[in-house]
XYZ file of N, CA, C and O in Angstrom:
588
model
N 152.977 65.800 132.014
C 153.659 66.211 133.233
C 153.369 65.283 134.400
O 153.918 65.427 135.458
N 152.495 64.310 134.200
C 152.145 63.393 135.272
C 153.336 62.580 135.737
O 153.370 62.119 136.854
N 154.329 62.345 134.863
C 155.425 61.460 135.205
C 156.719 62.207 135.496
O 157.782 61.615 135.432
N 156.638 63.499 135.793
C 157.828 64.269 136.126
C 158.388 63.800 137.461
O 157.655 63.616 138.419
N 159.690 63.640 137.495
C 160.362 63.282 138.731
C 161.333 64.406 139.050
O 161.995 64.932 138.163
N 161.404 64.783 140.309
C 162.307 65.854 140.679
C 162.165 66.220 142.141
O 161.635 65.454 142.944
N 162.646 67.418 142.467
C 162.629 67.909 143.840
C 161.660 69.066 143.986
O 161.665 69.996 143.182
N 160.863 68.989 145.030
C 159.900 70.028 145.345
C 160.281 70.620 146.697
O 160.398 69.888 147.684
N 160.522 71.926 146.730
C 160.846 72.617 147.973
C 159.619 73.429 148.373
O 159.109 74.220 147.580
N 159.147 73.210 149.594
C 157.953 73.885 150.097
C 158.318 74.611 151.378
O 158.917 74.038 152.281
N 157.922 75.879 151.440
C 158.235 76.696 152.596
C 156.991 77.459 153.060
O 156.629 78.462 152.454
N 156.324 76.980 154.123
C 155.210 77.758 154.676
C 155.767 79.033 155.306
O 156.710 78.971 156.101
N 155.213 80.170 154.939
C 155.742 81.450 155.417
C 154.935 82.047 156.564
O 155.483 82.468 157.568
N 153.616 82.122 156.377
C 152.775 82.728 157.416
C 151.323 82.333 157.178
O 150.983 81.795 156.130
N 150.504 82.603 158.179
C 149.083 82.309 158.054
C 148.274 83.501 158.555
O 148.746 84.293 159.379
N 147.088 83.602 158.024
C 146.081 84.562 158.498
C 144.870 83.722 158.878
O 144.226 83.132 158.012
N 144.604 83.630 160.173
C 143.588 82.722 160.679
C 142.417 83.478 161.292
O 142.619 84.479 161.987
N 141.215 82.981 161.075
C 140.034 83.565 161.711
C 139.540 82.697 162.862
O 138.779 83.165 163.702
N 139.988 81.464 162.919
C 139.578 80.541 163.979
C 140.605 80.548 165.096
O 141.801 80.458 164.848
N 140.126 80.626 166.327
C 140.998 80.611 167.493
C 140.604 79.431 168.363
O 139.448 79.301 168.746
N 141.553 78.561 168.682
C 141.260 77.386 169.510
C 141.551 77.630 170.992
O 141.331 76.739 171.813
N 142.050 78.796 171.340
C 142.378 79.127 172.727
C 141.359 80.123 173.284
O 140.883 81.003 172.571
N 141.064 79.987 174.580
C 140.115 80.904 175.212
C 140.809 81.977 176.045
O 140.340 83.101 176.125
N 141.937 81.626 176.679
C 142.569 82.551 177.615
C 143.951 83.033 177.183
O 144.531 83.875 177.838
N 144.478 82.485 176.116
C 145.810 82.886 175.665
C 145.862 82.833 174.145
O 144.903 82.430 173.492
N 147.009 83.218 173.604
C 147.190 83.144 172.152
C 147.552 81.722 171.742
O 148.199 80.992 172.498
N 147.165 81.357 170.523
C 147.521 80.039 169.992
C 149.029 79.950 169.763
O 149.698 80.965 169.566
N 149.525 78.720 169.744
C 150.918 78.401 169.429
C 150.911 77.564 168.148
O 151.059 76.336 168.188
N 150.737 78.193 166.981
C 150.532 77.432 165.748
C 151.820 76.879 165.128
O 152.903 77.435 165.275
N 151.628 75.766 164.432
C 152.658 75.200 163.570
C 151.962 74.656 162.334
O 150.745 74.455 162.321
N 152.739 74.463 161.268
C 152.177 74.014 159.995
C 152.758 72.647 159.636
O 153.968 72.443 159.721
N 151.882 71.742 159.225
C 152.281 70.414 158.766
C 152.083 70.373 157.254
O 151.039 70.784 156.747
N 153.104 69.889 156.543
C 153.048 69.748 155.090
C 153.064 68.256 154.777
O 153.950 67.538 155.241
N 152.068 67.798 153.997
C 151.958 66.384 153.653
C 152.022 66.249 152.130
O 151.208 66.847 151.415
N 153.009 65.462 151.656
C 153.176 65.250 150.218
C 153.629 63.818 149.973
O 154.627 63.378 150.547
N 152.917 63.104 149.146
C 153.227 61.708 148.802
C 153.500 60.857 150.043
O 154.458 60.097 150.096
N 152.663 61.014 151.059
C 152.803 60.208 152.271
C 153.880 60.675 153.226
O 154.043 60.110 154.306
N 154.635 61.699 152.859
C 155.683 62.247 153.726
C 155.117 63.437 154.485
O 154.398 64.253 153.909
N 155.451 63.549 155.764
C 154.999 64.672 156.590
C 156.206 65.407 157.145
O 157.148 64.780 157.644
N 156.157 66.728 157.060
C 157.175 67.553 157.715
C 156.435 68.712 158.376
O 155.401 69.154 157.873
N 156.970 69.188 159.494
C 156.279 70.273 160.188
C 157.231 71.375 160.621
O 158.410 71.127 160.882
N 156.676 72.568 160.689
C 157.452 73.723 161.116
C 157.629 73.697 162.627
O 156.983 72.912 163.325
N 158.462 74.566 163.096
C 158.556 74.784 164.536
C 157.285 75.500 164.985
O 156.612 76.176 164.200
N 156.988 75.378 166.254
C 155.836 76.067 166.837
C 156.158 77.554 166.959
O 157.240 77.921 167.423
N 155.236 78.404 166.498
C 155.384 79.846 166.702
C 154.665 80.175 168.015
O 153.454 80.333 168.049
N 155.451 80.249 169.095
C 154.902 80.512 170.432
C 154.139 81.833 170.428
O 154.663 82.867 170.005
N 152.904 81.768 170.869
C 152.009 82.922 170.934
C 151.882 83.633 169.587
O 151.707 84.849 169.526
N 151.945 82.860 168.517
C 151.773 83.421 167.174
C 150.339 83.848 166.902
O 150.075 84.621 165.986
N 149.416 83.319 167.709
C 148.017 83.713 167.589
C 147.446 83.422 166.213
O 147.676 82.370 165.635
N 146.723 84.416 165.692
C 146.067 84.258 164.396
C 146.947 84.673 163.224
O 146.533 84.587 162.074
N 148.181 85.113 163.516
C 149.084 85.545 162.441
C 150.488 84.941 162.623
O 151.482 85.672 162.712
N 150.578 83.621 162.657
C 151.892 82.997 162.861
C 152.795 83.145 161.642
O 152.315 83.321 160.519
N 154.101 83.054 161.911
C 155.109 83.089 160.852
C 156.077 81.939 161.068
O 156.377 81.566 162.204
N 156.583 81.401 159.949
C 157.545 80.302 160.002
C 158.652 80.566 158.992
O 158.492 81.375 158.077
N 159.773 79.838 159.123
C 160.903 80.074 158.215
C 161.523 78.784 157.666
O 162.533 78.845 156.979
N 160.931 77.634 157.935
C 161.519 76.373 157.479
C 161.283 76.133 155.990
O 160.315 76.614 155.414
N 162.211 75.385 155.390
C 162.068 74.896 154.007
C 162.112 73.381 154.055
O 162.971 72.810 154.727
N 161.188 72.751 153.335
C 161.122 71.298 153.310
C 161.364 70.794 151.899
O 160.764 71.282 150.949
N 162.238 69.808 151.795
C 162.544 69.199 150.501
C 161.801 67.869 150.393
O 161.900 67.017 151.275
N 161.042 67.730 149.316
C 160.326 66.493 149.029
C 160.795 65.969 147.684
O 160.965 66.734 146.740
N 160.949 64.666 147.591
C 161.266 64.013 146.327
C 159.940 63.616 145.697
O 159.145 62.914 146.303
N 159.693 64.084 144.487
C 158.420 63.839 143.824
C 158.554 62.744 142.784
O 159.453 62.763 141.962
N 157.639 61.759 142.845
C 157.590 60.741 141.808
C 156.270 60.773 141.059
O 156.256 60.608 139.853
N 155.155 61.009 141.765
C 153.875 61.046 141.057
C 152.810 61.932 141.710
O 151.749 62.111 141.148
N 153.043 62.478 142.859
C 152.046 63.294 143.546
C 151.673 64.542 142.765
O 152.500 65.128 142.072
N 150.399 64.934 142.873
C 149.917 66.117 142.139
C 149.318 67.170 143.049
O 148.869 68.206 142.566
N 149.301 66.929 144.358
C 148.788 67.935 145.279
C 149.516 67.825 146.609
O 150.093 66.787 146.941
N 149.484 68.909 147.353
C 150.118 68.951 148.670
C 149.087 69.456 149.671
O 148.285 70.338 149.359
N 149.104 68.876 150.864
C 148.154 69.243 151.906
C 148.867 70.045 152.988
O 149.992 69.715 153.377
N 148.186 71.083 153.461
C 148.704 71.913 154.545
C 147.735 71.847 155.715
O 146.529 71.958 155.526
N 148.273 71.653 156.900
C 147.472 71.641 158.118
C 148.098 72.621 159.094
O 149.308 72.596 159.313
N 147.283 73.476 159.686
C 147.759 74.369 160.738
C 147.176 73.860 162.049
O 145.958 73.637 162.162
N 148.059 73.646 163.011
C 147.694 73.104 164.313
C 148.076 74.085 165.414
O 149.023 74.852 165.268
N 147.357 74.005 166.523
C 147.683 74.768 167.727
C 148.301 73.796 168.728
O 147.646 72.829 169.139
N 149.550 74.034 169.096
C 150.246 73.192 170.050
C 149.673 73.424 171.448
O 149.506 74.561 171.885
N 149.368 72.324 172.139
C 148.877 72.398 173.518
C 149.797 71.583 174.418
O 150.137 70.443 174.097
N 150.170 72.158 175.557
C 151.081 71.492 176.487
C 150.420 70.343 177.237
O 151.034 69.307 177.457
N 149.180 70.512 177.667
C 148.553 69.555 178.567
C 147.526 68.645 177.899
O 146.986 67.760 178.546
N 147.248 68.868 176.619
C 146.265 68.031 175.929
C 146.706 67.832 174.480
O 147.763 68.312 174.071
N 145.883 67.145 173.710
C 146.196 66.945 172.294
C 146.177 68.276 171.556
O 145.387 69.167 171.884
N 147.040 68.390 170.543
C 147.058 69.594 169.718
C 145.726 69.713 168.983
O 145.072 68.711 168.667
N 145.315 70.964 168.706
C 144.044 71.225 168.037
C 144.272 71.591 166.582
O 145.113 72.451 166.275
N 143.513 70.961 165.688
C 143.558 71.338 164.276
C 142.847 72.675 164.121
O 141.681 72.825 164.501
N 143.556 73.651 163.558
C 142.956 74.957 163.286
C 142.269 74.912 161.920
O 141.139 75.364 161.764
N 142.953 74.370 160.920
C 142.386 74.263 159.585
C 143.325 73.532 158.657
O 144.512 73.347 158.967
N 142.785 73.112 157.502
C 143.588 72.384 156.521
C 143.151 72.780 155.120
O 142.011 73.196 154.895
N 144.095 72.649 154.185
C 143.808 72.971 152.791
C 144.753 72.223 151.869
O 145.802 71.737 152.287
N 144.345 72.131 150.607
C 145.112 71.398 149.613
C 145.425 72.302 148.429
O 144.585 73.094 148.012
N 146.634 72.155 147.891
C 147.063 72.925 146.729
C 147.376 71.969 145.586
O 148.171 71.041 145.749
N 146.752 72.202 144.433
C 147.022 71.430 143.227
C 148.338 71.919 142.634
O 148.548 73.127 142.487
N 149.216 70.997 142.265
C 150.559 71.354 141.807
C 150.758 71.253 140.295
O 151.878 71.416 139.820
N 149.708 71.001 139.524
C 149.873 70.832 138.080
C 150.590 72.017 137.425
O 151.479 71.831 136.599
N 150.213 73.238 137.797
C 150.808 74.405 137.131
C 152.295 74.545 137.436
O 153.082 74.872 136.559
N 152.703 74.292 138.667
C 154.129 74.418 138.986
C 154.936 73.324 138.292
O 156.044 73.559 137.826
N 154.376 72.102 138.156
C 155.092 71.049 137.442
C 155.192 71.378 135.956
O 156.203 71.138 135.323
N 154.134 71.953 135.416
C 154.121 72.270 133.989
C 155.096 73.402 133.663
O 155.838 73.336 132.696
N 155.091 74.442 134.501
C 155.934 75.605 134.232
C 157.350 75.444 134.771
O 158.256 76.147 134.344
N 157.540 74.543 135.745
C 158.872 74.327 136.302
C 159.467 75.583 136.881
O 160.519 76.039 136.474
N 158.809 76.147 137.853
C 159.231 77.456 138.341
C 159.076 77.560 139.853
O 158.657 76.626 140.506
N 159.378 78.738 140.336
C 159.130 79.069 141.729
C 157.873 79.912 141.790
O 157.589 80.689 140.882
N 157.101 79.752 142.866
C 155.911 80.581 143.007
C 155.562 80.737 144.479
O 156.080 80.028 145.341
N 154.698 81.695 144.725
C 154.174 81.958 146.055
C 152.664 81.874 145.945
O 152.075 82.476 145.044
N 152.032 81.101 146.812
C 150.592 80.858 146.727
C 149.945 80.969 148.101
O 150.520 80.552 149.099
N 148.741 81.509 148.124
C 147.899 81.454 149.316
C 147.034 80.208 149.195
O 146.424 79.973 148.163
N 146.985 79.419 150.251
C 146.175 78.209 150.284
C 145.072 78.413 151.318
O 145.357 78.673 152.494
N 143.826 78.299 150.872
C 142.698 78.451 151.778
C 142.625 77.298 152.769
O 142.920 76.151 152.431
N 142.234 77.612 154.004
C 142.111 76.614 155.059
C 140.655 76.493 155.486
O 139.953 77.499 155.604
N 140.230 75.260 155.719
C 138.870 75.025 156.209
C 138.921 74.148 157.457
O 139.879 73.394 157.674
N 137.875 74.256 158.251
C 137.677 73.378 159.393
C 136.204 73.010 159.416
O 135.344 73.893 159.501
N 135.915 71.717 159.272
C 134.534 71.234 159.206
C 133.740 72.012 158.162
O 132.665 72.537 158.443
N 134.302 72.134 156.972
C 133.734 72.792 155.774
C 133.612 74.316 155.882
O 133.137 74.959 154.962
N 134.062 74.924 156.964
C 133.996 76.380 157.125
C 135.368 77.002 156.851
O 136.393 76.501 157.325
N 135.391 78.097 156.101
C 136.641 78.813 155.847
C 137.173 79.393 157.153
O 136.428 80.074 157.876
N 138.450 79.099 157.469
C 139.025 79.563 158.737
C 140.334 80.321 158.546
O 141.008 80.637 159.518
N 140.685 80.617 157.290
C 141.907 81.374 157.061
C 142.646 80.889 155.836
O 142.093 80.205 154.970
N 143.927 81.259 155.800
C 144.777 80.876 154.671
C 146.229 80.864 155.110
O 146.604 81.512 156.092
N 147.032 80.106 154.365
C 148.460 80.009 154.649
C 149.230 80.375 153.376
O 148.858 79.957 152.277
N 150.272 81.182 153.526
C 151.118 81.597 152.413
C 152.305 80.652 152.336
O 153.006 80.433 153.332
N 152.527 80.068 151.138
C 153.629 79.124 150.955
C 154.450 79.499 149.726
O 153.918 80.007 148.741
N 155.748 79.263 149.804
C 156.641 79.374 148.651
C 156.923 77.958 148.169
O 157.155 77.061 148.974
N 156.910 77.790 146.834
C 157.179 76.480 146.240
C 158.224 76.639 145.157
O 158.245 77.636 144.438
N 159.070 75.647 145.057
C 160.096 75.628 144.022
C 160.177 74.213 143.473
O 160.307 73.255 144.231
N 160.109 74.075 142.144
C 160.120 72.769 141.488
C 161.321 72.674 140.562
O 161.543 73.562 139.738
N 162.077 71.611 140.712
C 163.211 71.339 139.831
C 163.083 69.916 139.311
O 163.297 68.954 140.050
N 162.716 69.798 138.044
C 162.581 68.489 137.435
C 163.963 67.909 137.162
O 164.887 68.628 136.798
N 164.093 66.590 137.343
C 165.347 65.923 137.004
C 165.607 66.116 135.521
O 164.686 66.079 134.707
N 166.870 66.321 135.165
C 167.191 66.503 133.750
C 167.103 65.165 133.032
O 167.426 64.117 133.573
N 166.652 65.229 131.811
C 166.545 64.048 130.966
C 167.537 64.211 129.830
O 167.535 65.228 129.146
N 168.397 63.244 129.646
C 169.378 63.330 128.576
C 168.857 62.578 127.355
O 168.446 61.426 127.460
N 168.858 63.275 126.229
C 168.434 62.667 124.978
C 169.664 62.329 124.151
O 170.625 63.098 124.117
N 169.631 61.189 123.500
C 170.745 60.780 122.654
C 170.495 61.243 121.223
O 169.383 61.134 120.717
N 171.537 61.739 120.602
C 171.438 62.146 119.202
C 171.276 60.906 118.325
O 171.626 59.797 118.740
N 170.758 61.052 117.087
C 170.636 59.898 116.176
C 171.970 59.184 115.966
O 172.017 57.962 115.886
N 173.076 59.936 115.923
C 174.396 59.321 115.738
C 174.736 58.421 116.927
O 175.189 57.293 116.761
N 174.505 58.918 118.146
C 174.804 58.124 119.337
C 173.879 56.920 119.431
O 174.287 55.856 119.874
N 172.629 57.085 119.007
C 171.706 55.947 119.026
C 172.182 54.834 118.097
O 172.109 53.659 118.441
N 172.681 55.202 116.907
C 173.191 54.194 115.965
C 174.428 53.506 116.526
O 174.670 52.338 116.276
N 175.252 54.239 117.287
C 176.491 53.683 117.837
C 176.273 52.934 119.145
O 177.183 52.283 119.632
N 175.091 53.015 119.721
C 174.836 52.436 121.028
C 175.205 50.952 121.118
O 175.906 50.564 122.050
N 174.794 50.082 120.165
C 175.211 48.670 120.275
C 176.729 48.513 120.269
O 177.274 47.715 121.018
N 177.442 49.299 119.458
C 178.905 49.198 119.393
C 179.521 49.668 120.722
O 180.483 49.070 121.212
N 178.967 50.715 121.294
C 179.479 51.215 122.567
C 179.248 50.198 123.678
O 180.091 49.996 124.544
N 178.110 49.542 123.671
C 177.812 48.543 124.672
C 178.772 47.365 124.579
O 179.278 46.880 125.566
N 179.070 46.897 123.331
C 179.996 45.774 123.145
C 181.398 46.132 123.603
O 182.117 45.321 124.161
N 181.812 47.399 123.364
C 183.138 47.856 123.766
C 183.319 47.782 125.269
O 184.388 47.472 125.767
N 182.257 48.112 126.001
C 182.370 48.158 127.467
C 182.333 46.774 128.079
O 182.653 46.607 129.242
N 181.930 45.759 127.330
C 181.901 44.381 127.882
C 183.218 43.776 127.801
O 184.143 43.521 127.952
C-alpha cells in the first residue's frame, strides 16, 4: 500500500482543548492540515474557545505520504497566532482498507497533552486497469495498428 496514488479528503470537524492561550477572552481557533508538504487551513471559529467547530473539506492528492499533521492555532489580531497543540495521524489503515473513517487525533504542546481534534477522512485510490492475457498477447499488434 506504500505506492497507492489517489485522493484523500480530510475534514476537521471539532476540537476539545484543555489549553487556553487567552487570558481575558475566548480563543479564536483554526485548524491547519499538513500533508505531503501541502498546507490547508480552516476558517477561524470566532470565540470558539476550547470547543471550536469547523466545516471545511480539504482535498489532497496522495503520491507517497503515510501520515497527516494537524495543528490547532489561536488567531490573534495584534500579535502572532499562538499554537494551541499539534498531532499526527498515521494513514496506513485508511490506505489499506480504502474507506471513510472518523478519528480523534491527540494534540500535544511541548510534550504535554492539550486536547484532541475530530477529523473525517475519505480515501479513494486511483483505479488500476489490468489487461487480460488475450489483450496482452494482442498488445504489439494493437500498437502497430495505431502507428
